[in-house]
Amino acid sequence: MSGCTNITATNATLSQNNPEPFAFPTDISSLITLLLSFSALGNWLKLVVLGSVLETCRRLGLHFYYKIYSSFFITARFDEDDSSYDWMMVWLSSQPSWKQARDVQISTRTFGLNSSAVMIEGEEENSSSFVNNNRQLAYIPSVASVHSFWYKRHWVRVSRSTREGYYGRREDILEICILSRDHLILNDLLIQAKKTYQQAQEHMISVYVSDISNNWRHIASRPKRPLTSIVLDPGIKDLLIDDARDFLESKSWYSARGIPFRRGYLLYGAPGSGKTSIIHSLAGELGLDVYVISLSRMGLDDTSLGELISELPEKCIALMEDIDAAFSQTLNREPDNEEEEKPGKPKKEGRSNQPPAPSTSRITLSGLLNALDGVGAQEGRILFATTNKYSSLDPALCRPGRMDIHIEFKLASKYQAQELYRCFYLPDSELDAADKDTEKKVDDSGYSSTDEKEEVSSSASDVGSITAVSEPVNFNGSSHRARAPKLSRHKVASLAAQFSAAIPEREFSMAALQGYLMAYKVRPYDAVKEAPAWVEKERAEITKKSKAIAAAPKAEDPKDPEVAKEAEVSKEPEVVKEEVHPITT
């Protein structure tokens, strides 16, 4: 019996030492029960659930906080590349409360204005600042700081930040936050900022160009040029200004008849005849900004050109200067080797071994035509195109709808020479009666550069104890220390008539005449006296250049086999051949 008892006890002990194999739960409830059986894992799950609840509550709280905050505040952001950024910066710099800020950034930026709009208190604008290369100072919001002030009983917060833009370029962002539930206060602020900027730019025009990222960028503001300073043949200025004004006021007329609201002007003629100057003056007269479209810009293709023109504002002047030079070859649809295909015309010497000039433009004629009046072309703009080679343009480019009016600018006439002289030496304002006696005394003498040189040399010899040898100072040009004599209107008209009589008709450009008169800026009598000699000198130089151009092919190296071959051919009897002209379409 005792043996049986021992065996039973031994089996019980073995059964306790060898437990049954673990059974994996087959349903979800048993799996959860198994996981909760581990105390550490249960505590971890409780922590996860509690953290999730807290994070959800935090996010909901922030969501409702920003929701309530945004309902009471209006936030506006301005990028540096946009014009509104300049409006706001000029407006902020003119605010009285801004001048009392404790954390500001000092800048000499003018934000496209050449005026005292952003000048700090106590600084006066004078001519010496330009001589000493001093720029006006302005207060602008400092980066990473917050400034607040009150505007029409509304709290306003201003901050600036920077970000990295294209090609590592730093871009500024201006942020304005207004405590208000009504958007009218923001509209009022923007309109006031725009008006402040426009008032400061009242006598200026803005010039824009396209950058490499194909965006319009403001580069400068230029003072308006009065139409009276442009000397053209009678009728040209009136034609341009009247037609442009009528176009800008005829939007409803164009819309009612389904005609694209666009206008194009083609100004062609001799270089230096005033094509670009009249465009500058018209922009100031019409109050329009100028957008310069450079067809030879690197990276500009048909698609980019179409995007640029489509992004133009509704009322502006789009300028394409030297449209004939936008391509390395002639802008037309004729074959490039038209001259070489003519059997009766010899090839030009010196060009047989030279490869054709590589084209720097990726714009095609078809792309240019589509950009001007295609589906995506902007309406409301005025296009001005200038060229010195009117005959080289394709007829499709010059047709109405693209270039509606063609105006030729000729070389200077006698009338233009007379008016240019009057513009140079006519007094800025009417002389009062007290100055007439002085005017008569100065009238008869004029101003001589020889007297000036003698006066300078004599005064220089008197300075110091060392005796100096008086020698004349040799220089070209005229000194700005001198002042022109005061001439009456009658005297200026008389001298202008004498000057125009010495200038031949349609032989020199207005730029050449202006350059000549600039050399006699303070010597009106010498300008009339030396005009015939200047005309002969210019004629001699033109003749010399013409002879040099005509003799250039004869200067080829005679050892060149191509030149020697052509020389042998030239010795043979000349055979007259009928010249065949290709049919143009």
PDB file of N, CA and C in Angstrom, residues 478-570:
ATOM      1  N   SER A 478      31.988 121.729 -72.200  1.00  0.00           N
ATOM      2  CA  SER A 478      31.721 123.001 -71.530  1.00  0.00           C
ATOM      3  C   SER A 478      31.571 122.766 -70.042  1.00  0.00           C
ATOM      4  N   SER A 479      32.056 123.726 -69.262  1.00  0.00           N
ATOM      5  CA  SER A 479      31.997 123.605 -67.811  1.00  0.00           C
ATOM      6  C   SER A 479      30.606 123.946 -67.312  1.00  0.00           C
ATOM      7  N   HIS A 480      30.135 123.165 -66.334  1.00  0.00           N
ATOM      8  CA  HIS A 480      28.821 123.424 -65.755  1.00  0.00           C
ATOM      9  C   HIS A 480      28.860 124.553 -64.728  1.00  0.00           C
ATOM     10  N   ARG A 481      30.067 125.085 -64.440  1.00  0.00           N
ATOM     11  CA  ARG A 481      30.136 126.249 -63.575  1.00  0.00           C
ATOM     12  C   ARG A 481      29.537 127.466 -64.256  1.00  0.00           C
ATOM     13  N   ALA A 482      29.618 127.457 -65.574  1.00  0.00           N
ATOM     14  CA  ALA A 482      29.172 128.622 -66.321  1.00  0.00           C
ATOM     15  C   ALA A 482      27.650 128.675 -66.383  1.00  0.00           C
ATOM     16  N   ARG A 483      27.142 129.822 -66.644  1.00  0.00           N
ATOM     17  CA  ARG A 483      25.715 130.022 -66.782  1.00  0.00           C
ATOM     18  C   ARG A 483      25.445 130.713 -68.119  1.00  0.00           C
ATOM     19  N   ALA A 484      24.390 130.269 -68.762  1.00  0.00           N
ATOM     20  CA  ALA A 484      24.045 130.854 -70.050  1.00  0.00           C
ATOM     21  C   ALA A 484      23.531 132.269 -69.858  1.00  0.00           C
ATOM     22  N   PRO A 485      23.745 133.122 -70.824  1.00  0.00           N
ATOM     23  CA  PRO A 485      23.226 134.495 -70.698  1.00  0.00           C
ATOM     24  C   PRO A 485      21.704 134.501 -70.748  1.00  0.00           C
ATOM     25  N   LYS A 486      21.115 135.481 -70.117  1.00  0.00           N
ATOM     26  CA  LYS A 486      19.665 135.607 -70.105  1.00  0.00           C
ATOM     27  C   LYS A 486      19.213 136.282 -71.390  1.00  0.00           C
ATOM     28  N   LEU A 487      18.486 135.564 -72.189  1.00  0.00           N
ATOM     29  CA  LEU A 487      18.034 136.062 -73.477  1.00  0.00           C
ATOM     30  C   LEU A 487      16.526 136.244 -73.461  1.00  0.00           C
ATOM     31  N   SER A 488      16.087 137.265 -74.176  1.00  0.00           N
ATOM     32  CA  SER A 488      14.656 137.485 -74.304  1.00  0.00           C
ATOM     33  C   SER A 488      14.076 136.488 -75.307  1.00  0.00           C
ATOM     34  N   ARG A 489      12.761 136.372 -75.281  1.00  0.00           N
ATOM     35  CA  ARG A 489      12.114 135.460 -76.225  1.00  0.00           C
ATOM     36  C   ARG A 489      12.335 135.903 -77.667  1.00  0.00           C
ATOM     37  N   HIS A 490      12.322 137.187 -77.891  1.00  0.00           N
ATOM     38  CA  HIS A 490      12.549 137.694 -79.244  1.00  0.00           C
ATOM     39  C   HIS A 490      13.964 137.364 -79.712  1.00  0.00           C
ATOM     40  N   LYS A 491      14.943 137.497 -78.813  1.00  0.00           N
ATOM     41  CA  LYS A 491      16.325 137.204 -79.189  1.00  0.00           C
ATOM     42  C   LYS A 491      16.515 135.710 -79.439  1.00  0.00           C
ATOM     43  N   VAL A 492      15.898 134.899 -78.611  1.00  0.00           N
ATOM     44  CA  VAL A 492      16.002 133.450 -78.809  1.00  0.00           C
ATOM     45  C   VAL A 492      15.378 133.050 -80.133  1.00  0.00           C
ATOM     46  N   ALA A 493      14.245 133.656 -80.473  1.00  0.00           N
ATOM     47  CA  ALA A 493      13.600 133.337 -81.749  1.00  0.00           C
ATOM     48  C   ALA A 493      14.474 133.739 -82.921  1.00  0.00           C
ATOM     49  N   SER A 494      15.152 134.888 -82.802  1.00  0.00           N
ATOM     50  CA  SER A 494      16.035 135.327 -83.875  1.00  0.00           C
ATOM     51  C   SER A 494      17.224 134.376 -84.036  1.00  0.00           C
ATOM     52  N   LEU A 495      17.846 133.988 -82.921  1.00  0.00           N
ATOM     53  CA  LEU A 495      18.968 133.059 -82.996  1.00  0.00           C
ATOM     54  C   LEU A 495      18.522 131.687 -83.494  1.00  0.00           C
ATOM     55  N   ALA A 496      17.327 131.266 -83.101  1.00  0.00           N
ATOM     56  CA  ALA A 496      16.823 129.966 -83.557  1.00  0.00           C
ATOM     57  C   ALA A 496      16.628 129.952 -85.060  1.00  0.00           C
ATOM     58  N   ALA A 497      16.150 131.068 -85.616  1.00  0.00           N
ATOM     59  CA  ALA A 497      15.986 131.149 -87.067  1.00  0.00           C
ATOM     60  C   ALA A 497      17.342 131.069 -87.773  1.00  0.00           C
ATOM     61  N   GLN A 498      18.358 131.718 -87.214  1.00  0.00           N
ATOM     62  CA  GLN A 498      19.692 131.642 -87.811  1.00  0.00           C
ATOM     63  C   GLN A 498      20.254 130.230 -87.710  1.00  0.00           C
ATOM     64  N   PHE A 499      20.005 129.568 -86.590  1.00  0.00           N
ATOM     65  CA  PHE A 499      20.509 128.208 -86.417  1.00  0.00           C
ATOM     66  C   PHE A 499      19.836 127.237 -87.395  1.00  0.00           C
ATOM     67  N   SER A 500      18.519 127.349 -87.547  1.00  0.00           N
ATOM     68  CA  SER A 500      17.822 126.450 -88.470  1.00  0.00           C
ATOM     69  C   SER A 500      18.232 126.696 -89.912  1.00  0.00           C
ATOM     70  N   ALA A 501      18.608 127.937 -90.250  1.00  0.00           N
ATOM     71  CA  ALA A 501      19.053 128.222 -91.614  1.00  0.00           C
ATOM     72  C   ALA A 501      20.371 127.526 -91.928  1.00  0.00           C
ATOM     73  N   ALA A 502      21.189 127.288 -90.903  1.00  0.00           N
ATOM     74  CA  ALA A 502      22.476 126.619 -91.122  1.00  0.00           C
ATOM     75  C   ALA A 502      22.366 125.104 -91.143  1.00  0.00           C
ATOM     76  N   ILE A 503      21.243 124.558 -90.715  1.00  0.00           N
ATOM     77  CA  ILE A 503      21.065 123.106 -90.664  1.00  0.00           C
ATOM     78  C   ILE A 503      20.347 122.654 -91.928  1.00  0.00           C
ATOM     79  N   PRO A 504      20.911 121.699 -92.671  1.00  0.00           N
ATOM     80  CA  PRO A 504      20.243 121.229 -93.893  1.00  0.00           C
ATOM     81  C   PRO A 504      18.981 120.438 -93.564  1.00  0.00           C
ATOM     82  N   GLU A 505      18.080 120.383 -94.513  1.00  0.00           N
ATOM     83  CA  GLU A 505      16.794 119.712 -94.348  1.00  0.00           C
ATOM     84  C   GLU A 505      16.967 118.196 -94.437  1.00  0.00           C
ATOM     85  N   ARG A 506      16.476 117.476 -93.411  1.00  0.00           N
ATOM     86  CA  ARG A 506      16.401 116.008 -93.398  1.00  0.00           C
ATOM     87  C   ARG A 506      17.760 115.349 -93.647  1.00  0.00           C
ATOM     88  N   GLU A 507      18.785 115.849 -92.963  1.00  0.00           N
ATOM     89  CA  GLU A 507      20.112 115.272 -93.148  1.00  0.00           C
ATOM     90  C   GLU A 507      20.700 114.742 -91.848  1.00  0.00           C
ATOM     91  N   PHE A 508      20.315 115.312 -90.701  1.00  0.00           N
ATOM     92  CA  PHE A 508      20.832 114.881 -89.412  1.00  0.00           C
ATOM     93  C   PHE A 508      19.667 114.522 -88.498  1.00  0.00           C
ATOM     94  N   SER A 509      19.935 113.629 -87.571  1.00  0.00           N
ATOM     95  CA  SER A 509      18.892 113.215 -86.626  1.00  0.00           C
ATOM     96  C   SER A 509      18.771 114.231 -85.497  1.00  0.00           C
ATOM     97  N   MET A 510      17.647 114.153 -84.803  1.00  0.00           N
ATOM     98  CA  MET A 510      17.444 115.039 -83.656  1.00  0.00           C
ATOM     99  C   MET A 510      18.444 114.735 -82.547  1.00  0.00           C
ATOM    100  N   ALA A 511      18.837 113.478 -82.408  1.00  0.00           N
ATOM    101  CA  ALA A 511      19.832 113.133 -81.396  1.00  0.00           C
ATOM    102  C   ALA A 511      21.171 113.796 -81.694  1.00  0.00           C
ATOM    103  N   ALA A 512      21.545 113.875 -82.992  1.00  0.00           N
ATOM    104  CA  ALA A 512      22.801 114.532 -83.353  1.00  0.00           C
ATOM    105  C   ALA A 512      22.730 116.031 -83.063  1.00  0.00           C
ATOM    106  N   LEU A 513      21.602 116.659 -83.375  1.00  0.00           N
ATOM    107  CA  LEU A 513      21.460 118.084 -83.084  1.00  0.00           C
ATOM    108  C   LEU A 513      21.466 118.349 -81.584  1.00  0.00           C
ATOM    109  N   GLN A 514      20.822 117.482 -80.833  1.00  0.00           N
ATOM    110  CA  GLN A 514      20.818 117.664 -79.382  1.00  0.00           C
ATOM    111  C   GLN A 514      22.221 117.502 -78.813  1.00  0.00           C
ATOM    112  N   GLY A 515      22.973 116.541 -79.321  1.00  0.00           N
ATOM    113  CA  GLY A 515      24.354 116.376 -78.864  1.00  0.00           C
ATOM    114  C   GLY A 515      25.214 117.587 -79.188  1.00  0.00           C
ATOM    115  N   TYR A 516      24.961 118.187 -80.347  1.00  0.00           N
ATOM    116  CA  TYR A 516      25.712 119.396 -80.699  1.00  0.00           C
ATOM    117  C   TYR A 516      25.361 120.552 -79.762  1.00  0.00           C
ATOM    118  N   LEU A 517      24.078 120.768 -79.505  1.00  0.00           N
ATOM    119  CA  LEU A 517      23.680 121.875 -78.635  1.00  0.00           C
ATOM    120  C   LEU A 517      24.112 121.644 -77.195  1.00  0.00           C
ATOM    121  N   MET A 518      24.219 120.398 -76.767  1.00  0.00           N
ATOM    122  CA  MET A 518      24.707 120.137 -75.414  1.00  0.00           C
ATOM    123  C   MET A 518      26.145 120.611 -75.235  1.00  0.00           C
ATOM    124  N   ALA A 519      26.927 120.561 -76.304  1.00  0.00           N
ATOM    125  CA  ALA A 519      28.303 121.066 -76.229  1.00  0.00           C
ATOM    126  C   ALA A 519      28.333 122.588 -76.082  1.00  0.00           C
ATOM    127  N   TYR A 520      27.235 123.251 -76.459  1.00  0.00           N
ATOM    128  CA  TYR A 520      27.145 124.710 -76.348  1.00  0.00           C
ATOM    129  C   TYR A 520      26.005 125.078 -75.405  1.00  0.00           C
ATOM    130  N   LYS A 521      25.907 124.354 -74.303  1.00  0.00           N
ATOM    131  CA  LYS A 521      24.792 124.518 -73.378  1.00  0.00           C
ATOM    132  C   LYS A 521      24.696 125.937 -72.824  1.00  0.00           C
ATOM    133  N   VAL A 522      25.830 126.576 -72.591  1.00  0.00           N
ATOM    134  CA  VAL A 522      25.838 127.922 -72.018  1.00  0.00           C
ATOM    135  C   VAL A 522      26.358 128.949 -73.015  1.00  0.00           C
ATOM    136  N   ARG A 523      26.428 128.579 -74.288  1.00  0.00           N
ATOM    137  CA  ARG A 523      26.962 129.484 -75.310  1.00  0.00           C
ATOM    138  C   ARG A 523      26.019 129.525 -76.511  1.00  0.00           C
ATOM    139  N   PRO A 524      24.904 130.187 -76.397  1.00  0.00           N
ATOM    140  CA  PRO A 524      23.942 130.191 -77.513  1.00  0.00           C
ATOM    141  C   PRO A 524      24.484 130.877 -78.762  1.00  0.00           C
ATOM    142  N   TYR A 525      25.317 131.906 -78.596  1.00  0.00           N
ATOM    143  CA  TYR A 525      25.853 132.596 -79.767  1.00  0.00           C
ATOM    144  C   TYR A 525      26.855 131.721 -80.507  1.00  0.00           C
ATOM    145  N   ASP A 526      27.713 131.033 -79.758  1.00  0.00           N
ATOM    146  CA  ASP A 526      28.669 130.138 -80.396  1.00  0.00           C
ATOM    147  C   ASP A 526      27.970 128.969 -81.079  1.00  0.00           C
ATOM    148  N   ALA A 527      26.835 128.542 -80.537  1.00  0.00           N
ATOM    149  CA  ALA A 527      26.106 127.444 -81.172  1.00  0.00           C
ATOM    150  C   ALA A 527      25.641 127.823 -82.566  1.00  0.00           C
ATOM    151  N   VAL A 528      25.223 129.071 -82.744  1.00  0.00           N
ATOM    152  CA  VAL A 528      24.808 129.537 -84.068  1.00  0.00           C
ATOM    153  C   VAL A 528      26.024 129.772 -84.958  1.00  0.00           C
ATOM    154  N   LYS A 529      27.072 130.304 -84.377  1.00  0.00           N
ATOM    155  CA  LYS A 529      28.257 130.649 -85.161  1.00  0.00           C
ATOM    156  C   LYS A 529      28.975 129.412 -85.687  1.00  0.00           C
ATOM    157  N   GLU A 530      29.052 128.362 -84.872  1.00  0.00           N
ATOM    158  CA  GLU A 530      29.799 127.166 -85.253  1.00  0.00           C
ATOM    159  C   GLU A 530      28.947 126.123 -85.968  1.00  0.00           C
ATOM    160  N   ALA A 531      27.672 126.385 -86.167  1.00  0.00           N
ATOM    161  CA  ALA A 531      26.802 125.393 -86.805  1.00  0.00           C
ATOM    162  C   ALA A 531      27.243 125.037 -88.223  1.00  0.00           C
ATOM    163  N   PRO A 532      27.589 125.998 -89.108  1.00  0.00           N
ATOM    164  CA  PRO A 532      28.025 125.598 -90.457  1.00  0.00           C
ATOM    165  C   PRO A 532      29.271 124.717 -90.450  1.00  0.00           C
ATOM    166  N   ALA A 533      30.226 125.029 -89.580  1.00  0.00           N
ATOM    167  CA  ALA A 533      31.429 124.196 -89.508  1.00  0.00           C
ATOM    168  C   ALA A 533      31.096 122.791 -89.022  1.00  0.00           C
ATOM    169  N   TRP A 534      30.170 122.704 -88.078  1.00  0.00           N
ATOM    170  CA  TRP A 534      29.768 121.384 -87.581  1.00  0.00           C
ATOM    171  C   TRP A 534      29.087 120.574 -88.671  1.00  0.00           C
ATOM    172  N   VAL A 535      28.278 121.224 -89.493  1.00  0.00           N
ATOM    173  CA  VAL A 535      27.602 120.533 -90.587  1.00  0.00           C
ATOM    174  C   VAL A 535      28.624 119.968 -91.574  1.00  0.00           C
ATOM    175  N   GLU A 536      29.610 120.769 -91.932  1.00  0.00           N
ATOM    176  CA  GLU A 536      30.637 120.291 -92.860  1.00  0.00           C
ATOM    177  C   GLU A 536      31.441 119.147 -92.245  1.00  0.00           C
ATOM    178  N   LYS A 537      31.713 119.239 -90.957  1.00  0.00           N
ATOM    179  CA  LYS A 537      32.460 118.176 -90.292  1.00  0.00           C
ATOM    180  C   LYS A 537      31.675 116.870 -90.281  1.00  0.00           C
ATOM    181  N   GLU A 538      30.384 116.964 -89.979  1.00  0.00           N
ATOM    182  CA  GLU A 538      29.557 115.757 -89.963  1.00  0.00           C
ATOM    183  C   GLU A 538      29.429 115.158 -91.352  1.00  0.00           C
ATOM    184  N   ARG A 539      29.286 116.003 -92.359  1.00  0.00           N
ATOM    185  CA  ARG A 539      29.216 115.496 -93.729  1.00  0.00           C
ATOM    186  C   ARG A 539      30.501 114.788 -94.129  1.00  0.00           C
ATOM    187  N   ALA A 540      31.636 115.356 -93.731  1.00  0.00           N
ATOM    188  CA  ALA A 540      32.915 114.720 -94.049  1.00  0.00           C
ATOM    189  C   ALA A 540      33.042 113.362 -93.363  1.00  0.00           C
ATOM    190  N   GLU A 541      32.607 113.272 -92.122  1.00  0.00           N
ATOM    191  CA  GLU A 541      32.673 111.986 -91.419  1.00  0.00           C
ATOM    192  C   GLU A 541      31.750 110.956 -92.053  1.00  0.00           C
ATOM    193  N   ILE A 542      30.556 111.388 -92.465  1.00  0.00           N
ATOM    194  CA  ILE A 542      29.638 110.450 -93.112  1.00  0.00           C
ATOM    195  C   ILE A 542      30.215 109.965 -94.435  1.00  0.00           C
ATOM    196  N   THR A 543      30.810 110.861 -95.202  1.00  0.00           N
ATOM    197  CA  THR A 543      31.442 110.467 -96.471  1.00  0.00           C
ATOM    198  C   THR A 543      32.601 109.520 -96.247  1.00  0.00           C
ATOM    199  N   LYS A 544      33.380 109.785 -95.206  1.00  0.00           N
ATOM    200  CA  LYS A 544      34.514 108.921 -94.891  1.00  0.00           C
ATOM    201  C   LYS A 544      34.058 107.517 -94.509  1.00  0.00           C
ATOM    202  N   LYS A 545      33.002 107.437 -93.719  1.00  0.00           N
ATOM    203  CA  LYS A 545      32.481 106.126 -93.332  1.00  0.00           C
ATOM    204  C   LYS A 545      31.906 105.383 -94.529  1.00  0.00           C
ATOM    205  N   SER A 546      31.237 106.108 -95.418  1.00  0.00           N
ATOM    206  CA  SER A 546      30.677 105.460 -96.600  1.00  0.00           C
ATOM    207  C   SER A 546      31.774 104.898 -97.495  1.00  0.00           C
ATOM    208  N   LYS A 547      32.855 105.669 -97.659  1.00  0.00           N
ATOM    209  CA  LYS A 547      33.967 105.175 -98.474  1.00  0.00           C
ATOM    210  C   LYS A 547      34.638 103.968 -97.822  1.00  0.00           C
ATOM    211  N   ALA A 548      34.744 103.986 -96.492  1.00  0.00           N
ATOM    212  CA  ALA A 548      35.365 102.850 -95.806  1.00  0.00           C
ATOM    213  C   ALA A 548      34.528 101.591 -95.967  1.00  0.00           C
ATOM    214  N   ILE A 549      33.208 101.748 -95.913  1.00  0.00           N
ATOM    215  CA  ILE A 549      32.341 100.586 -96.089  1.00  0.00           C
ATOM    216  C   ILE A 549      32.403 100.071 -97.517  1.00  0.00           C
ATOM    217  N   ALA A 550      32.455 100.997 -98.488  1.00  0.00           N
ATOM    218  CA  ALA A 550      32.520 100.578 -99.884  1.00  0.00           C
ATOM    219  C   ALA A 550      33.850  99.921-100.223  1.00  0.00           C
ATOM    220  N   ALA A 551      34.928 100.373 -99.564  1.00  0.00           N
ATOM    221  CA  ALA A 551      36.252  99.809 -99.844  1.00  0.00           C
ATOM    222  C   ALA A 551      36.556  98.592 -99.008  1.00  0.00           C
ATOM    223  N   ALA A 552      35.690  98.212 -98.100  1.00  0.00           N
ATOM    224  CA  ALA A 552      35.962  97.066 -97.238  1.00  0.00           C
ATOM    225  C   ALA A 552      36.121  95.772 -98.007  1.00  0.00           C
ATOM    226  N   PRO A 553      35.280  95.404 -99.008  1.00  0.00           N
ATOM    227  CA  PRO A 553      35.491  94.145 -99.740  1.00  0.00           C
ATOM    228  C   PRO A 553      36.795  94.106-100.518  1.00  0.00           C
ATOM    229  N   LYS A 554      37.299  95.289-100.953  1.00  0.00           N
ATOM    230  CA  LYS A 554      38.556  95.321-101.705  1.00  0.00           C
ATOM    231  C   LYS A 554      39.762  95.059-100.829  1.00  0.00           C
ATOM    232  N   ALA A 555      39.608  95.102 -99.536  1.00  0.00           N
ATOM    233  CA  ALA A 555      40.737  94.907 -98.628  1.00  0.00           C
ATOM    234  C   ALA A 555      40.954  93.457 -98.290  1.00  0.00           C
ATOM    235  N   GLU A 556      40.305  92.519 -99.005  1.00  0.00           N
ATOM    236  CA  GLU A 556      40.490  91.104 -98.729  1.00  0.00           C
ATOM    237  C   GLU A 556      41.909  90.679 -99.070  1.00  0.00           C
ATOM    238  N   ASP A 557      42.360  89.626 -98.435  1.00  0.00           N
ATOM    239  CA  ASP A 557      43.706  89.117 -98.651  1.00  0.00           C
ATOM    240  C   ASP A 557      43.796  88.528-100.058  1.00  0.00           C
ATOM    241  N   PRO A 558      44.709  88.993-100.939  1.00  0.00           N
ATOM    242  CA  PRO A 558      44.794  88.448-102.291  1.00  0.00           C
ATOM    243  C   PRO A 558      45.289  87.019-102.321  1.00  0.00           C
ATOM    244  N   LYS A 559      45.921  86.538-101.234  1.00  0.00           N
ATOM    245  CA  LYS A 559      46.414  85.175-101.185  1.00  0.00           C
ATOM    246  C   LYS A 559      45.293  84.171-100.920  1.00  0.00           C
ATOM    247  N   ASP A 560      44.139  84.674-100.554  1.00  0.00           N
ATOM    248  CA  ASP A 560      43.021  83.775-100.302  1.00  0.00           C
ATOM    249  C   ASP A 560      42.615  83.114-101.607  1.00  0.00           C
ATOM    250  N   PRO A 561      42.530  81.771-101.657  1.00  0.00           N
ATOM    251  CA  PRO A 561      42.184  81.110-102.920  1.00  0.00           C
ATOM    252  C   PRO A 561      40.813  81.504-103.442  1.00  0.00           C
ATOM    253  N   GLU A 562      39.866  81.758-102.551  1.00  0.00           N
ATOM    254  CA  GLU A 562      38.540  82.148-103.006  1.00  0.00           C
ATOM    255  C   GLU A 562      38.574  83.520-103.673  1.00  0.00           C
ATOM    256  N   VAL A 563      39.362  84.433-103.071  1.00  0.00           N
ATOM    257  CA  VAL A 563      39.472  85.768-103.643  1.00  0.00           C
ATOM    258  C   VAL A 563      40.211  85.730-104.966  1.00  0.00           C
ATOM    259  N   ALA A 564      41.281  84.912-105.056  1.00  0.00           N
ATOM    260  CA  ALA A 564      42.029  84.797-106.306  1.00  0.00           C
ATOM    261  C   ALA A 564      41.163  84.210-107.417  1.00  0.00           C
ATOM    262  N   LYS A 565      40.334  83.238-107.052  1.00  0.00           N
ATOM    263  CA  LYS A 565      39.452  82.623-108.035  1.00  0.00           C
ATOM    264  C   LYS A 565      38.441  83.626-108.561  1.00  0.00           C
ATOM    265  N   GLU A 566      37.896  84.431-107.648  1.00  0.00           N
ATOM    266  CA  GLU A 566      36.935  85.438-108.065  1.00  0.00           C
ATOM    267  C   GLU A 566      37.605  86.516-108.922  1.00  0.00           C
ATOM    268  N   ALA A 567      38.896  86.800-108.648  1.00  0.00           N
ATOM    269  CA  ALA A 567      39.621  87.789-109.449  1.00  0.00           C
ATOM    270  C   ALA A 567      39.831  87.286-110.872  1.00  0.00           C
ATOM    271  N   GLU A 568      40.122  85.980-111.010  1.00  0.00           N
ATOM    272  CA  GLU A 568      40.285  85.419-112.348  1.00  0.00           C
ATOM    273  C   GLU A 568      38.969  85.433-113.113  1.00  0.00           C
ATOM    274  N   VAL A 569      37.909  85.145-112.421  1.00  0.00           N
ATOM    275  CA  VAL A 569      36.610  85.156-113.085  1.00  0.00           C
ATOM    276  C   VAL A 569      36.252  86.558-113.553  1.00  0.00           C
ATOM    277  N   SER A 570      36.650  87.547-112.746  1.00  0.00           N
ATOM    278  CA  SER A 570      36.313  88.928-113.104  1.00  0.00           C
ATOM    279  C   SER A 570      37.033  89.395-114.357  1.00  0.00           C
TER     280      SER A 570
END
